[in-house]
mmCIF file of C-alpha atoms in Angstrom:
data_model
loop_
_atom_site.group_PDB
_atom_site.id
_atom_site.type_symbol
_atom_site.label_atom_id
_atom_site.label_comp_id
_atom_site.label_asym_id
_atom_site.label_seq_id
_atom_site.Cartn_x
_atom_site.Cartn_y
_atom_site.Cartn_z
ATOM 1 C CA MET D 183 0.000 0.000 0.000
ATOM 2 C CA THR D 184 1.252 3.444 -0.863
ATOM 3 C CA ALA D 185 1.253 6.131 1.783
ATOM 4 C CA ARG D 186 -1.129 9.016 1.299
ATOM 5 C CA ALA D 187 0.506 12.254 0.237
ATOM 6 C CA LYS D 188 0.384 14.866 2.963
ATOM 7 C CA PRO D 189 -1.365 18.120 2.086
ATOM 8 C CA ASP D 190 0.995 20.930 1.198
ATOM 9 C CA LEU D 191 0.244 23.421 3.963
ATOM 10 C CA TYR D 192 2.439 26.062 2.331
ATOM 11 C CA ALA D 193 0.443 25.912 -0.928
ATOM 12 C CA ILE D 194 -2.854 25.875 0.973
ATOM 13 C CA ALA D 195 -1.808 28.941 2.973
ATOM 14 C CA TRP D 196 -1.153 30.877 -0.242
ATOM 15 C CA ARG D 197 -4.483 29.813 -1.714
ATOM 16 C CA LEU D 198 -6.551 30.702 1.343
ATOM 17 C CA PRO D 199 -6.698 34.503 0.795
ATOM 18 C CA MET D 200 -8.086 34.061 -2.720
ATOM 19 C CA ILE D 201 -10.553 31.398 -1.584
ATOM 20 C CA ILE D 202 -11.752 33.567 1.310
ATOM 21 C CA TRP D 203 -12.031 36.625 -0.925
ATOM 22 C CA GLN D 204 -14.041 34.760 -3.564
ATOM 23 C CA GLY D 205 -16.236 33.230 -0.892
ATOM 24 C CA LEU D 206 -17.016 36.528 0.836
ATOM 25 C CA PHE D 207 -17.440 38.771 -2.191
ATOM 26 C CA PHE D 208 -18.655 36.428 -4.965
ATOM 27 C CA VAL D 209 -20.004 33.064 -3.807
ATOM 28 C CA GLY D 210 -21.665 34.467 -0.685
ATOM 29 C CA PRO D 211 -23.519 37.360 -2.377
ATOM 30 C CA LEU D 212 -24.435 35.110 -5.317
ATOM 31 C CA ALA D 213 -25.915 32.494 -2.980
ATOM 32 C CA PHE D 214 -27.867 35.199 -1.146
ATOM 33 C CA MET D 215 -29.209 36.563 -4.425
ATOM 34 C CA VAL D 216 -30.365 33.087 -5.468
ATOM 35 C CA ALA D 217 -32.104 32.669 -2.123
ATOM 36 C CA MET D 218 -33.644 36.154 -2.377
ATOM 37 C CA SER D 219 -35.183 35.284 -5.743
ATOM 38 C CA PHE D 220 -37.581 32.974 -3.850
ATOM 39 C CA PHE D 221 -38.575 35.616 -1.274
ATOM 40 C CA LEU D 222 -41.957 37.349 -1.312
ATOM 41 C CA VAL D 223 -42.730 41.058 -1.032
ATOM 42 C CA LYS D 224 -45.704 42.023 1.111
ATOM 43 C CA ASN D 225 -46.504 45.600 2.049
ATOM 44 C CA TYR D 226 -43.237 46.710 0.403
ATOM 45 C CA ARG D 227 -41.196 44.430 2.659
ATOM 46 C CA MET D 228 -39.330 41.279 1.746
ATOM 47 C CA GLN D 229 -40.279 38.147 3.627
ATOM 48 C CA PRO D 230 -38.159 34.981 3.553
ATOM 49 C CA ALA D 231 -39.924 32.181 1.723
ATOM 50 C CA PHE D 232 -39.351 29.460 -0.834
ATOM 51 C CA GLN D 233 -41.856 30.255 -3.545
ATOM 52 C CA PHE D 234 -41.482 30.160 -7.334
ATOM 53 C CA GLN D 235 -43.862 33.055 -7.914
ATOM 54 C CA ASN D 236 -41.107 35.488 -8.876
ATOM 55 C CA TRP D 237 -39.595 33.079 -11.396
ATOM 56 C CA GLU D 238 -42.987 32.276 -12.900
ATOM 57 C CA ARG D 239 -43.977 35.930 -13.127
ATOM 58 C CA VAL D 240 -40.713 37.141 -14.692
ATOM 59 C CA LEU D 241 -40.108 34.263 -17.115
ATOM 60 C CA SER D 242 -43.712 34.225 -18.313
ATOM 61 C CA ARG D 243 -43.720 37.886 -19.323
ATOM 62 C CA GLY D 244 -42.999 38.839 -22.897
ATOM 63 C CA PHE D 245 -41.325 42.120 -21.946
ATOM 64 C CA PHE D 246 -38.597 40.185 -20.114
ATOM 65 C CA TRP D 247 -37.751 38.096 -23.169
ATOM 66 C CA ASP D 248 -37.872 41.186 -25.379
ATOM 67 C CA ALA D 249 -35.308 42.857 -23.113
ATOM 68 C CA TYR D 250 -33.273 39.644 -22.892
ATOM 69 C CA PHE D 251 -32.895 39.147 -26.651
ATOM 70 C CA LEU D 252 -32.344 42.879 -27.198
ATOM 71 C CA THR D 253 -29.512 42.861 -24.651
ATOM 72 C CA LEU D 254 -28.067 39.675 -26.142
ATOM 73 C CA TRP D 255 -28.238 41.032 -29.692
ATOM 74 C CA ILE D 256 -26.661 44.406 -28.910
ATOM 75 C CA ALA D 257 -23.908 42.782 -26.822
ATOM 76 C CA LEU D 258 -23.111 40.313 -29.623
ATOM 77 C CA LEU D 259 -23.093 43.120 -32.183
ATOM 78 C CA ALA D 260 -20.802 45.232 -29.997
ATOM 79 C CA THR D 261 -18.485 42.238 -29.580
ATOM 80 C CA VAL D 262 -18.278 41.616 -33.331
ATOM 81 C CA VAL D 263 -17.781 45.309 -34.155
ATOM 82 C CA ALA D 264 -15.165 45.835 -31.433
ATOM 83 C CA SER D 265 -13.246 42.701 -32.439
ATOM 84 C CA ALA D 266 -13.347 43.586 -36.147
ATOM 85 C CA VAL D 267 -12.307 47.211 -35.610
ATOM 86 C CA ALA D 268 -9.593 46.277 -33.120
ATOM 87 C CA PHE D 269 -7.928 43.616 -35.282
ATOM 88 C CA PRO D 270 -6.321 45.890 -37.936
ATOM 89 C CA ALA D 271 -4.972 48.190 -35.226
ATOM 90 C CA SER D 272 -3.705 45.235 -33.210
ATOM 91 C CA TYR D 273 -2.117 43.663 -36.284
ATOM 92 C CA PHE D 274 -0.336 46.934 -37.071
ATOM 93 C CA LEU D 275 0.954 47.300 -33.512
ATOM 94 C CA ALA D 276 2.067 43.672 -33.335
ATOM 95 C CA PHE D 277 3.868 43.359 -36.682
ATOM 96 C CA LYS D 278 4.512 46.772 -38.204
ATOM 97 C CA VAL D 279 6.008 48.902 -35.431
ATOM 98 C CA LYS D 280 8.973 48.661 -33.098
ATOM 99 C CA ASP D 281 8.672 47.356 -29.555
ATOM 100 C CA ASN D 282 9.099 50.822 -28.087
ATOM 101 C CA VAL D 283 6.266 52.236 -30.213
ATOM 102 C CA ARG D 284 4.061 49.293 -29.239
ATOM 103 C CA ARG D 285 4.695 49.915 -25.538
ATOM 104 C CA TRP D 286 3.742 53.580 -25.893
ATOM 105 C CA ALA D 287 0.631 52.645 -27.860
ATOM 106 C CA VAL D 288 -0.486 50.224 -25.133
ATOM 107 C CA PHE D 289 0.164 52.932 -22.551
ATOM 108 C CA PHE D 290 -2.066 55.396 -24.431
ATOM 109 C CA LEU D 291 -4.747 52.730 -24.764
ATOM 110 C CA ILE D 292 -4.723 52.282 -20.994
ATOM 111 C CA ILE D 293 -5.057 56.028 -20.309
ATOM 112 C CA PRO D 294 -8.850 56.141 -20.997
ATOM 113 C CA PHE D 295 -9.339 53.775 -18.061
ATOM 114 C CA PHE D 296 -7.808 56.425 -15.797
ATOM 115 C CA THR D 297 -11.032 58.398 -16.268
ATOM 116 C CA SER D 298 -14.408 57.260 -14.990
ATOM 117 C CA TYR D 299 -16.475 55.471 -17.603
ATOM 118 C CA LEU D 300 -19.466 57.575 -16.568
ATOM 119 C CA VAL D 301 -17.529 60.779 -17.271
ATOM 120 C CA ARG D 302 -16.639 59.521 -20.752
ATOM 121 C CA ILE D 303 -20.302 58.727 -21.416
ATOM 122 C CA PHE D 304 -21.294 62.257 -20.361
ATOM 123 C CA ALA D 305 -18.709 63.561 -22.822
ATOM 124 C CA TRP D 306 -20.337 61.503 -25.580
ATOM 125 C CA GLN D 307 -23.690 63.057 -24.674
ATOM 126 C CA VAL D 308 -22.270 66.445 -25.618
ATOM 127 C CA ILE D 309 -20.730 65.091 -28.825
ATOM 128 C CA LEU D 310 -23.792 63.138 -30.000
ATOM 129 C CA ALA D 311 -26.438 65.684 -28.999
ATOM 130 C CA GLN D 312 -28.711 67.307 -31.561
ATOM 131 C CA GLN D 313 -26.637 70.479 -31.298
ATOM 132 C CA GLY D 314 -23.406 68.584 -30.635
ATOM 133 C CA VAL D 315 -20.071 68.602 -32.386
ATOM 134 C CA ILE D 316 -20.845 65.881 -34.946
ATOM 135 C CA ASN D 317 -24.231 67.282 -35.929
ATOM 136 C CA ALA D 318 -22.751 70.783 -36.181
ATOM 137 C CA GLY D 319 -20.227 69.485 -38.711
ATOM 138 C CA LEU D 320 -22.878 67.542 -40.623
ATOM 139 C CA SER D 321 -25.171 70.581 -40.693
ATOM 140 C CA PHE D 322 -22.336 72.684 -42.039
ATOM 141 C CA LEU D 323 -21.953 70.172 -44.892
ATOM 142 C CA GLY D 324 -25.712 70.056 -45.415
ATOM 143 C CA LEU D 325 -25.953 66.415 -44.286
ATOM 144 C CA GLY D 326 -27.669 66.750 -40.943
ATOM 145 C CA PRO D 327 -28.563 66.928 -38.207
ATOM 146 C CA TRP D 328 -29.116 63.254 -37.332
ATOM 147 C CA GLN D 329 -30.661 61.781 -34.211
ATOM 148 C CA MET D 330 -27.767 59.939 -32.570
ATOM 149 C CA LEU D 331 -28.501 60.366 -28.875
ATOM 150 C CA ASN D 332 -31.151 58.142 -27.248
ATOM 151 C CA THR D 333 -30.828 55.555 -30.010
ATOM 152 C CA LYS D 334 -29.264 52.124 -30.387
ATOM 153 C CA PHE D 335 -26.429 53.852 -32.225
ATOM 154 C CA GLY D 336 -25.696 55.850 -29.077
ATOM 155 C CA THR D 337 -25.745 52.657 -27.037
ATOM 156 C CA MET D 338 -23.269 51.074 -29.453
ATOM 157 C CA VAL D 339 -20.956 54.082 -29.167
ATOM 158 C CA GLY D 340 -20.985 53.680 -25.382
ATOM 159 C CA TYR D 341 -20.242 49.962 -25.603
ATOM 160 C CA LEU D 342 -17.323 50.559 -27.958
ATOM 161 C CA THR D 343 -15.997 53.279 -25.657
ATOM 162 C CA LEU D 344 -15.881 50.681 -22.913
ATOM 163 C CA CYS D 345 -14.662 47.665 -24.906
ATOM 164 C CA LEU D 346 -12.566 48.818 -27.845
ATOM 165 C CA PRO D 347 -9.356 49.875 -26.007
ATOM 166 C CA LEU D 348 -9.359 46.607 -24.054
ATOM 167 C CA ALA D 349 -9.924 44.570 -27.215
ATOM 168 C CA VAL D 350 -6.976 46.259 -28.947
ATOM 169 C CA ILE D 351 -4.700 45.625 -25.960
ATOM 170 C CA LEU D 352 -5.600 41.937 -25.605
ATOM 171 C CA GLN D 353 -5.405 41.277 -29.333
ATOM 172 C CA THR D 354 -2.047 43.057 -29.561
ATOM 173 C CA PHE D 355 -0.558 40.865 -26.839
ATOM 174 C CA ALA D 356 -1.903 37.738 -28.548
ATOM 175 C CA LEU D 357 -0.542 38.680 -31.980
ATOM 176 C CA ALA D 358 2.816 39.923 -30.676
ATOM 177 C CA ASN D 359 3.582 36.479 -29.202
ATOM 178 C CA ILE D 360 3.281 34.685 -32.554
ATOM 179 C CA ASP D 361 6.502 33.177 -33.851
ATOM 180 C CA ARG D 362 7.480 35.301 -36.842
ATOM 181 C CA ARG D 363 9.237 32.334 -38.444
ATOM 182 C CA LEU D 364 5.874 30.659 -39.052
ATOM 183 C CA ILE D 365 4.642 33.698 -40.966
ATOM 184 C CA GLU D 366 7.854 33.820 -42.994
ATOM 185 C CA ALA D 367 7.490 30.111 -43.757
ATOM 186 C CA ALA D 368 3.967 30.693 -45.044
ATOM 187 C CA HIS D 369 5.225 33.464 -47.329
ATOM 188 C CA ASN D 370 8.061 31.256 -48.583
ATOM 189 C CA LEU D 371 5.525 28.574 -49.490
ATOM 190 C CA GLY D 372 3.640 31.066 -51.658
ATOM 191 C CA CYS D 373 0.927 32.063 -49.227
ATOM 192 C CA GLY D 374 -0.353 35.595 -49.815
ATOM 193 C CA ARG D 375 -0.672 38.197 -47.091
ATOM 194 C CA LEU D 376 -4.428 37.919 -46.651
ATOM 195 C CA ARG D 377 -4.347 34.132 -46.731
ATOM 196 C CA THR D 378 -1.517 34.120 -44.196
ATOM 197 C CA VAL D 379 -3.597 36.222 -41.834
ATOM 198 C CA PHE D 380 -6.554 33.814 -41.895
ATOM 199 C CA THR D 381 -4.668 30.505 -42.104
ATOM 200 C CA VAL D 382 -1.661 31.247 -39.880
ATOM 201 C CA VAL D 383 -2.042 34.382 -37.773
ATOM 202 C CA VAL D 384 -5.649 34.008 -36.650
ATOM 203 C CA PRO D 385 -5.380 30.299 -35.672
ATOM 204 C CA LEU D 386 -2.165 30.934 -33.727
ATOM 205 C CA ALA D 387 -3.725 33.886 -31.877
ATOM 206 C CA LYS D 388 -7.122 32.206 -31.454
ATOM 207 C CA THR D 389 -6.958 32.059 -27.657
ATOM 208 C CA GLY D 390 -6.186 35.743 -27.239
ATOM 209 C CA LEU D 391 -8.733 36.806 -29.840
ATOM 210 C CA VAL D 392 -11.489 34.771 -28.202
ATOM 211 C CA VAL D 393 -10.607 36.039 -24.721
ATOM 212 C CA ALA D 394 -10.774 39.622 -26.006
ATOM 213 C CA ALA D 395 -14.191 38.926 -27.523
ATOM 214 C CA VAL D 396 -15.411 37.360 -24.275
ATOM 215 C CA PHE D 397 -14.388 40.444 -22.317
ATOM 216 C CA CYS D 398 -16.222 42.636 -24.821
ATOM 217 C CA PHE D 399 -19.377 40.555 -24.522
ATOM 218 C CA ILE D 400 -19.318 40.462 -20.717
ATOM 219 C CA LEU D 401 -18.803 44.210 -20.412
ATOM 220 C CA SER D 402 -21.479 45.014 -22.994
ATOM 221 C CA PHE D 403 -24.069 42.522 -21.777
ATOM 222 C CA GLY D 404 -23.978 43.805 -18.208
ATOM 223 C CA ASP D 405 -23.506 47.513 -18.885
ATOM 224 C CA PHE D 406 -26.083 49.941 -17.515
ATOM 225 C CA VAL D 407 -24.525 53.328 -18.262
ATOM 226 C CA ALA D 408 -24.453 53.305 -22.088
ATOM 227 C CA PRO D 409 -28.038 52.145 -22.747
ATOM 228 C CA TYR D 410 -29.358 54.483 -20.042
ATOM 229 C CA TYR D 411 -27.509 57.707 -20.838
ATOM 230 C CA LEU D 412 -26.843 57.271 -24.573
ATOM 231 C CA GLY D 413 -29.592 54.864 -25.572
ATOM 232 C CA GLY D 414 -32.418 56.572 -23.730
ATOM 233 C CA SER D 415 -33.303 53.341 -21.836
ATOM 234 C CA THR D 416 -36.111 52.653 -24.335
ATOM 235 C CA PRO D 417 -36.541 49.800 -25.017
ATOM 236 C CA PRO D 418 -34.846 48.690 -21.798
ATOM 237 C CA THR D 419 -31.955 46.277 -21.541
ATOM 238 C CA LEU D 420 -31.739 43.744 -18.718
ATOM 239 C CA SER D 421 -29.551 45.992 -16.586
ATOM 240 C CA ILE D 422 -32.133 48.792 -16.827
ATOM 241 C CA MET D 423 -34.899 46.297 -16.099
ATOM 242 C CA ILE D 424 -33.179 45.347 -12.843
ATOM 243 C CA VAL D 425 -33.286 48.983 -11.694
ATOM 244 C CA ASP D 426 -36.888 49.487 -12.843
ATOM 245 C CA THR D 427 -38.033 46.260 -11.193
ATOM 246 C CA SER D 428 -36.353 47.020 -7.861
ATOM 247 C CA LYS D 429 -37.986 50.474 -7.819
ATOM 248 C CA SER D 430 -41.419 49.061 -8.638
ATOM 249 C CA GLY D 431 -42.865 48.131 -5.270
ATOM 250 C CA GLN D 432 -39.458 47.159 -3.858
ATOM 251 C CA GLN D 433 -39.510 44.002 -5.961
ATOM 252 C CA TRP D 434 -35.922 43.013 -5.225
ATOM 253 C CA PRO D 435 -36.700 39.265 -5.559
ATOM 254 C CA ARG D 436 -37.904 39.746 -9.150
ATOM 255 C CA ALA D 437 -34.876 41.892 -9.898
ATOM 256 C CA ALA D 438 -32.766 39.031 -8.515
ATOM 257 C CA VAL D 439 -34.384 36.673 -11.029
ATOM 258 C CA VAL D 440 -33.356 38.984 -13.885
ATOM 259 C CA ALA D 441 -29.827 39.247 -12.489
ATOM 260 C CA ILE D 442 -29.510 35.461 -12.167
ATOM 261 C CA MET D 443 -30.599 35.014 -15.768
ATOM 262 C CA MET D 444 -27.886 37.457 -16.804
ATOM 263 C CA ILE D 445 -25.252 35.614 -14.770
ATOM 264 C CA VAL D 446 -26.297 32.238 -16.190
ATOM 265 C CA THR D 447 -26.058 33.626 -19.728
ATOM 266 C CA LEU D 448 -22.641 35.154 -19.097
ATOM 267 C CA LEU D 449 -21.312 31.941 -17.554
ATOM 268 C CA ALA D 450 -22.634 29.856 -20.456
ATOM 269 C CA VAL D 451 -21.074 32.158 -23.056
ATOM 270 C CA ALA D 452 -17.772 32.445 -21.171
ATOM 271 C CA VAL D 453 -17.409 28.696 -20.564
ATOM 272 C CA SER D 454 -18.296 27.862 -24.181
ATOM 273 C CA ALA D 455 -15.962 30.490 -25.616
ATOM 274 C CA ILE D 456 -13.019 29.615 -23.375
ATOM 275 C CA GLY D 457 -13.532 25.926 -24.123
ATOM 276 C CA TYR D 458 -13.411 26.724 -27.836
ATOM 277 C CA ALA D 459 -10.356 28.957 -27.393
ATOM 278 C CA TYR D 460 -8.300 26.243 -25.688
ATOM 279 C CA ARG D 461 -9.567 23.341 -27.762
ATOM 280 C CA LYS D 462 -6.744 21.770 -29.708
ATOM 281 C CA ARG D 463 -7.074 21.222 -33.408
ATOM 282 C CA THR D 464 -7.325 17.595 -34.393
#
C-alpha cells in the first residue's frame, strides 16, 4: 500500500486569501441573491420564503424576453464590431512597429481607463447631442442633423468606448507572441498576405482573440450606463430592467431573477468560448 501524500500546507496557505475573498465577495452574495429570488414582497417588505412566484412571473412575461434578446443582440453586435475594428490596429501594432512604439501605444490605450467610464459617457452626450459637435459638422456640410442620442447607435458608441481599447490591448498581446518564423514560412511557401492572416495568424492567436471577444461581450451585456444615458433606456436592456423592477414596489426578488438570468447567460457564453479557445485542433 502506498502512503497518502500529505497536504501541502504552504500551498494551501497561499491559496486561502483568494478562496476567502471569492467566498465573501462572490459566492456568498451570489448564494444570497439566489435565495432572495424565492422571497416574497408584502406591504413593500421582503419576507423569507421558498416560492417560485417570482420566477414564474418574470419568465412568463414577454417584456422580459424582449429585453433579454435585445440585450443579447446588442452585446453580440458590440463584440463583433469591437473585435473587427480592433484587429487591424492590433495587427499593425504587433507586426509593423517597433517594440518601443508598441509599448507607448499600449500605454495610451490604458489612459482612458484612468477616467471614470461615466464621465466619458457624459462627454459623448455632448458630442452626439442634436446640437453637438458631430451634428454641427454635418449641418455645415448640409448632411444633418441626425438623431444619434437616445438611439441604439448611441448605445453602441458607449459599448465601444468601454470595450474597444481593451480589445486592442488583448489582441495586440496575442498577436505579438506569434513566432514570426511561421509567418515567414507561409510566405516562402507562396501564401499571400491575406491568406496568411486567416490561415496562420488568426489560428495561432485564437486564444487571445477569443478572450478579447469574451471580455467585450461580458462588459457590454452587463452595462447599464451606455443604454441608459446614450440609448435613452427605451426599449430597456436587462440591466435597466433590474433597476426598474427594484424600484417598482421594492420588488428586489424579481430583480434578482433577472440578475440570475444574466449571470447564467454570461457563464454559459464564457465557458463555451473559453472551451473553444483552448480546444486543440485535431
